[in-house]
Amino acid sequence: MSMKMGAVALCFCLLAAAVWLGLSMTTSESLEVFYPEVGNISCKIVPQCNEYRQKIQMWSEPIVKFPEALDDTQYLLVMVDPDAPSRHDNRAKYWRHWVVSNIKGSDIKAGNIRGNVITDYQPPSPPPTTGLHRYQFFVYLQGDRDISIPTKENRNRASWKLEKFLQDHKLQSHESSTQYMTEHDDTVLQYYKMNEAKGKSSET
Ligand SMILES: *[C@@H]1O[C@H](CO)[C@@H](O)[C@H](O)[C@H]1NC(C)=O
């Protein structure tokens, strides 16, 4: 009986160690996302001050940096919203915001997302009354795989089957990931109009 309990305790310890190692390994490989003015937005909620919520909807793509990238290989970057149309009713999961393949390790290490743009960047635009949305970034080791999304599927951003896409390309687990959160702001439309009136383009 006591030996059995000893074995159980040992198993538990090993499990705890494995979980701890797993966690520490994930956190050491950090992915960083930067927008103008707000800076590093990884693991944060877009602040309400300085019209950041409105601005994030107008800014073009952020700088995404993977400091641990290996120089002599290629990476794939994916940005999705799993909370479409909302976190409680995510029937349009995943909303595909941005997909870039063939990014050189040396580029993503420095935050230069250059490569083959499969899906153009679309800024977050969470609908009214749908609460906070998570905007998730994943980086995969692409190597010399050919990555593509069928044209028909690429026309629609909603309900993207990310898991199937990964399976089809034999990309099961990401090298690194991060997310930020933001929600709709009622003044976004006014903000757009104001900026259009000023002659600034609201195209993103
Ligand atoms: C950005 O923020 C993430 C999450 O808080 C952190 O792990 C990372 O070190 C930060 N990077 C920089 C350059 O500040």
Short mmCIF file of C-alpha atoms and ligand atoms in Angstrom, two decimals:
data_model
loop_
_atom_site.label_atom_id
_atom_site.label_comp_id
_atom_site.label_asym_id
_atom_site.label_seq_id
_atom_site.Cartn_x
_atom_site.Cartn_y
_atom_site.Cartn_z
CA MET A 1 0.00 0.00 0.00
CA SER A 2 2.69 2.48 1.03
CA MET A 3 4.86 1.45 -1.90
CA LYS A 4 1.92 2.06 -4.18
CA MET A 5 1.45 5.48 -2.68
CA GLY A 6 5.15 6.17 -3.06
CA ALA A 7 4.93 5.26 -6.74
CA VAL A 8 1.91 7.53 -7.17
CA ALA A 9 3.77 10.38 -5.48
CA LEU A 10 6.80 9.81 -7.73
CA CYS A 11 4.60 9.80 -10.83
CA PHE A 12 3.00 12.99 -9.69
CA CYS A 13 6.39 14.61 -9.16
CA LEU A 14 7.58 13.57 -12.62
CA LEU A 15 4.38 14.88 -14.13
CA ALA A 16 4.72 18.17 -12.28
CA ALA A 17 8.33 18.47 -13.45
CA ALA A 18 7.28 17.75 -17.04
CA VAL A 19 4.54 20.36 -16.87
CA TRP A 20 6.93 22.86 -15.35
CA LEU A 21 9.59 22.17 -17.99
CA GLY A 22 6.97 22.40 -20.72
CA LEU A 23 5.79 25.76 -19.45
CA SER A 24 9.25 27.17 -19.01
CA MET A 25 10.16 26.03 -22.52
CA THR A 26 7.12 27.78 -23.98
CA THR A 27 7.75 31.03 -22.18
CA SER A 28 11.41 31.15 -23.21
CA GLU A 29 10.40 31.19 -26.86
CA SER A 30 8.52 34.43 -26.90
CA LEU A 31 6.85 36.05 -29.83
CA GLU A 32 6.63 39.82 -29.68
CA VAL A 33 4.09 42.06 -31.40
CA PHE A 34 4.59 45.82 -31.68
CA TYR A 35 2.27 48.56 -32.95
CA PRO A 36 3.21 52.23 -33.27
CA GLU A 37 2.65 54.27 -30.08
CA VAL A 38 1.51 51.31 -27.93
CA GLY A 39 4.72 49.35 -28.48
CA ASN A 40 4.86 45.79 -27.20
CA ILE A 41 1.28 44.53 -27.07
CA SER A 42 2.09 40.84 -26.41
CA CYS A 43 -0.13 39.41 -23.64
CA LYS A 44 -1.90 42.74 -23.14
CA ILE A 45 -5.31 44.31 -23.57
CA VAL A 46 -5.25 47.32 -25.90
CA PRO A 47 -5.55 50.30 -23.55
CA GLN A 48 -8.52 52.64 -23.87
CA CYS A 49 -6.49 55.82 -23.55
CA ASN A 50 -5.14 57.90 -26.44
CA GLU A 51 -7.74 56.36 -28.79
CA TYR A 52 -5.59 53.22 -29.06
CA ARG A 53 -8.63 51.01 -29.61
CA GLN A 54 -9.66 53.09 -32.59
CA LYS A 55 -6.13 53.43 -33.89
CA ILE A 56 -5.41 49.71 -33.81
CA GLN A 57 -8.20 49.38 -36.36
CA MET A 58 -6.46 51.83 -38.70
CA TRP A 59 -2.84 50.87 -38.28
CA SER A 60 -1.31 48.54 -40.80
CA GLU A 61 0.38 45.30 -39.81
CA PRO A 62 2.42 45.21 -36.61
CA ILE A 63 6.05 44.31 -36.24
CA VAL A 64 6.25 40.64 -35.25
CA LYS A 65 9.52 39.46 -33.82
CA PHE A 66 10.67 35.96 -32.99
CA PRO A 67 14.09 36.45 -31.37
CA GLU A 68 14.85 32.71 -31.20
CA ALA A 69 14.40 32.16 -34.94
CA LEU A 70 17.09 30.15 -36.72
CA ASP A 71 18.80 32.03 -39.53
CA ASP A 72 18.93 29.38 -42.23
CA THR A 73 15.32 28.25 -42.44
CA GLN A 74 11.87 29.62 -43.25
CA TYR A 75 8.90 30.39 -41.04
CA LEU A 76 5.16 30.76 -41.43
CA LEU A 77 3.20 33.43 -39.55
CA VAL A 78 -0.52 33.12 -38.83
CA MET A 79 -2.78 35.67 -37.11
CA VAL A 80 -6.32 34.61 -36.17
CA ASP A 81 -9.27 35.61 -34.00
CA PRO A 82 -10.76 32.53 -32.30
CA ASP A 83 -13.59 34.66 -30.85
CA ALA A 84 -15.65 35.29 -33.96
CA PRO A 85 -18.27 36.58 -33.69
CA SER A 86 -17.71 36.42 -29.90
CA ARG A 87 -15.95 34.30 -27.31
CA HIS A 88 -19.23 32.71 -26.19
CA ASP A 89 -20.54 32.16 -29.70
CA ASN A 90 -17.48 31.33 -31.76
CA ARG A 91 -19.23 29.69 -34.71
CA ALA A 92 -17.04 31.69 -37.17
CA LYS A 93 -13.81 30.53 -35.49
CA TYR A 94 -11.13 31.10 -36.79
CA TRP A 95 -11.30 34.52 -38.39
CA ARG A 96 -8.17 34.63 -40.54
CA HIS A 97 -6.42 37.99 -40.20
CA TRP A 98 -3.02 37.44 -41.74
CA VAL A 99 -0.97 34.61 -43.21
CA VAL A 100 2.59 35.02 -44.49
CA SER A 101 4.82 32.13 -45.53
CA ASN A 102 8.47 31.87 -46.61
CA ILE A 103 9.72 34.32 -43.98
CA LYS A 104 13.47 34.00 -43.57
CA GLY A 105 14.64 33.23 -40.06
CA SER A 106 16.96 36.23 -40.13
CA ASP A 107 13.99 38.46 -41.06
CA ILE A 108 11.50 37.31 -38.41
CA LYS A 109 14.28 37.49 -35.84
CA ALA A 110 14.57 41.19 -36.63
CA GLY A 111 10.82 41.75 -36.94
CA ASN A 112 10.72 42.02 -40.74
CA ILE A 113 7.70 40.10 -41.93
CA ARG A 114 8.68 39.68 -45.58
CA GLY A 115 7.72 36.64 -47.54
CA ASN A 116 4.79 35.29 -49.46
CA VAL A 117 1.61 37.05 -48.29
CA ILE A 118 -1.09 34.39 -48.55
CA THR A 119 -3.80 36.41 -46.76
CA ASP A 120 -3.44 40.20 -46.50
CA TYR A 121 -3.34 41.69 -43.04
CA GLN A 122 -6.75 42.75 -41.75
CA PRO A 123 -6.71 44.86 -38.58
CA PRO A 124 -8.86 43.82 -35.62
CA SER A 125 -12.42 45.12 -35.96
CA PRO A 126 -14.44 43.41 -33.23
CA PRO A 127 -18.20 43.98 -33.71
CA PRO A 128 -20.27 45.91 -31.11
CA THR A 129 -21.43 44.03 -27.97
CA THR A 130 -19.21 41.00 -28.59
CA GLY A 131 -16.79 41.65 -25.74
CA LEU A 132 -13.07 41.10 -25.79
CA HIS A 133 -11.60 39.24 -28.73
CA ARG A 134 -8.26 37.47 -28.66
CA TYR A 135 -5.91 38.15 -31.55
CA GLN A 136 -3.51 35.27 -31.71
CA PHE A 137 -0.19 35.00 -33.50
CA PHE A 138 1.49 31.67 -34.25
CA VAL A 139 4.86 31.03 -35.83
CA TYR A 140 5.59 27.64 -37.42
CA LEU A 141 8.82 26.21 -38.69
CA GLN A 142 8.08 25.95 -42.41
CA GLY A 143 11.42 24.70 -43.69
CA ASP A 144 11.05 23.96 -47.39
CA ARG A 145 7.35 23.05 -47.32
CA ASP A 146 5.08 24.68 -49.92
CA ILE A 147 2.31 26.56 -48.13
CA SER A 148 -0.91 27.59 -49.81
CA ILE A 149 -4.61 28.14 -49.19
CA PRO A 150 -7.00 27.23 -52.02
CA THR A 151 -8.25 30.41 -53.79
CA LYS A 152 -11.89 29.72 -52.98
CA GLU A 153 -11.12 29.24 -49.28
CA ASN A 154 -8.88 32.31 -49.21
CA ARG A 155 -11.77 34.54 -50.38
CA ASN A 156 -13.54 34.16 -47.05
CA ARG A 157 -11.80 34.94 -43.79
CA ALA A 158 -14.46 33.42 -41.53
CA SER A 159 -14.59 29.84 -40.22
CA TRP A 160 -11.08 28.96 -41.26
CA LYS A 161 -10.14 25.42 -40.36
CA LEU A 162 -6.71 26.13 -38.93
CA GLU A 163 -6.18 22.59 -37.61
CA LYS A 164 -6.93 21.11 -41.02
CA PHE A 165 -4.60 23.63 -42.69
CA LEU A 166 -1.83 22.59 -40.29
CA GLN A 167 -2.49 18.89 -40.84
CA ASP A 168 -2.54 19.31 -44.63
CA HIS A 169 0.88 20.95 -44.45
CA LYS A 170 2.19 18.60 -41.75
CA LEU A 171 2.65 21.50 -39.34
CA GLN A 172 1.31 20.35 -36.02
CA SER A 173 2.78 22.51 -33.30
CA HIS A 174 3.91 26.09 -33.36
CA GLU A 175 7.38 27.29 -32.44
CA SER A 176 6.06 30.33 -30.66
CA SER A 177 2.84 32.23 -30.04
CA THR A 178 1.34 35.24 -28.36
CA GLN A 179 -1.90 37.17 -28.28
CA TYR A 180 -3.42 40.49 -27.37
CA MET A 181 -7.02 41.41 -26.71
CA THR A 182 -9.28 44.26 -27.68
CA GLU A 183 -12.97 45.01 -28.01
CA HIS A 184 -15.26 47.20 -30.05
CA ASP A 185 -15.30 50.88 -29.39
CA ASP A 186 -18.45 52.86 -30.17
CA THR A 187 -16.50 55.85 -31.32
CA VAL A 188 -14.62 53.97 -34.03
CA LEU A 189 -16.98 55.12 -36.81
CA GLN A 190 -16.85 58.72 -35.69
CA TYR A 191 -13.10 58.41 -35.54
CA TYR A 192 -12.97 57.13 -39.13
CA LYS A 193 -15.21 59.95 -40.37
CA MET A 194 -13.18 62.55 -38.53
CA ASN A 195 -9.98 61.28 -40.10
CA GLU A 196 -11.53 61.07 -43.55
CA ALA A 197 -12.67 64.66 -43.19
CA LYS A 198 -9.11 65.59 -42.34
CA GLY A 199 -8.11 64.02 -45.65
CA LYS A 200 -6.44 61.03 -44.12
CA SER A 201 -7.21 57.68 -45.64
CA SER A 202 -8.98 55.14 -43.47
CA GLU A 203 -8.06 52.32 -45.83
CA THR A 204 -6.08 49.60 -44.18
C1 LIG B 1 7.14 41.99 -24.87
O1 LIG B 1 6.18 41.50 -23.98
C2 LIG B 1 6.28 40.11 -23.69
C3 LIG B 1 5.10 39.74 -22.82
O2 LIG B 1 4.99 40.53 -21.68
C4 LIG B 1 7.62 39.84 -23.02
O3 LIG B 1 7.75 38.47 -22.79
C5 LIG B 1 8.74 40.34 -23.93
O4 LIG B 1 9.97 40.19 -23.27
C6 LIG B 1 8.53 41.80 -24.29
N1 LIG B 1 9.56 42.20 -25.23
C7 LIG B 1 10.18 43.38 -25.19
C8 LIG B 1 11.23 43.61 -26.22
O5 LIG B 1 9.92 44.22 -24.34
#
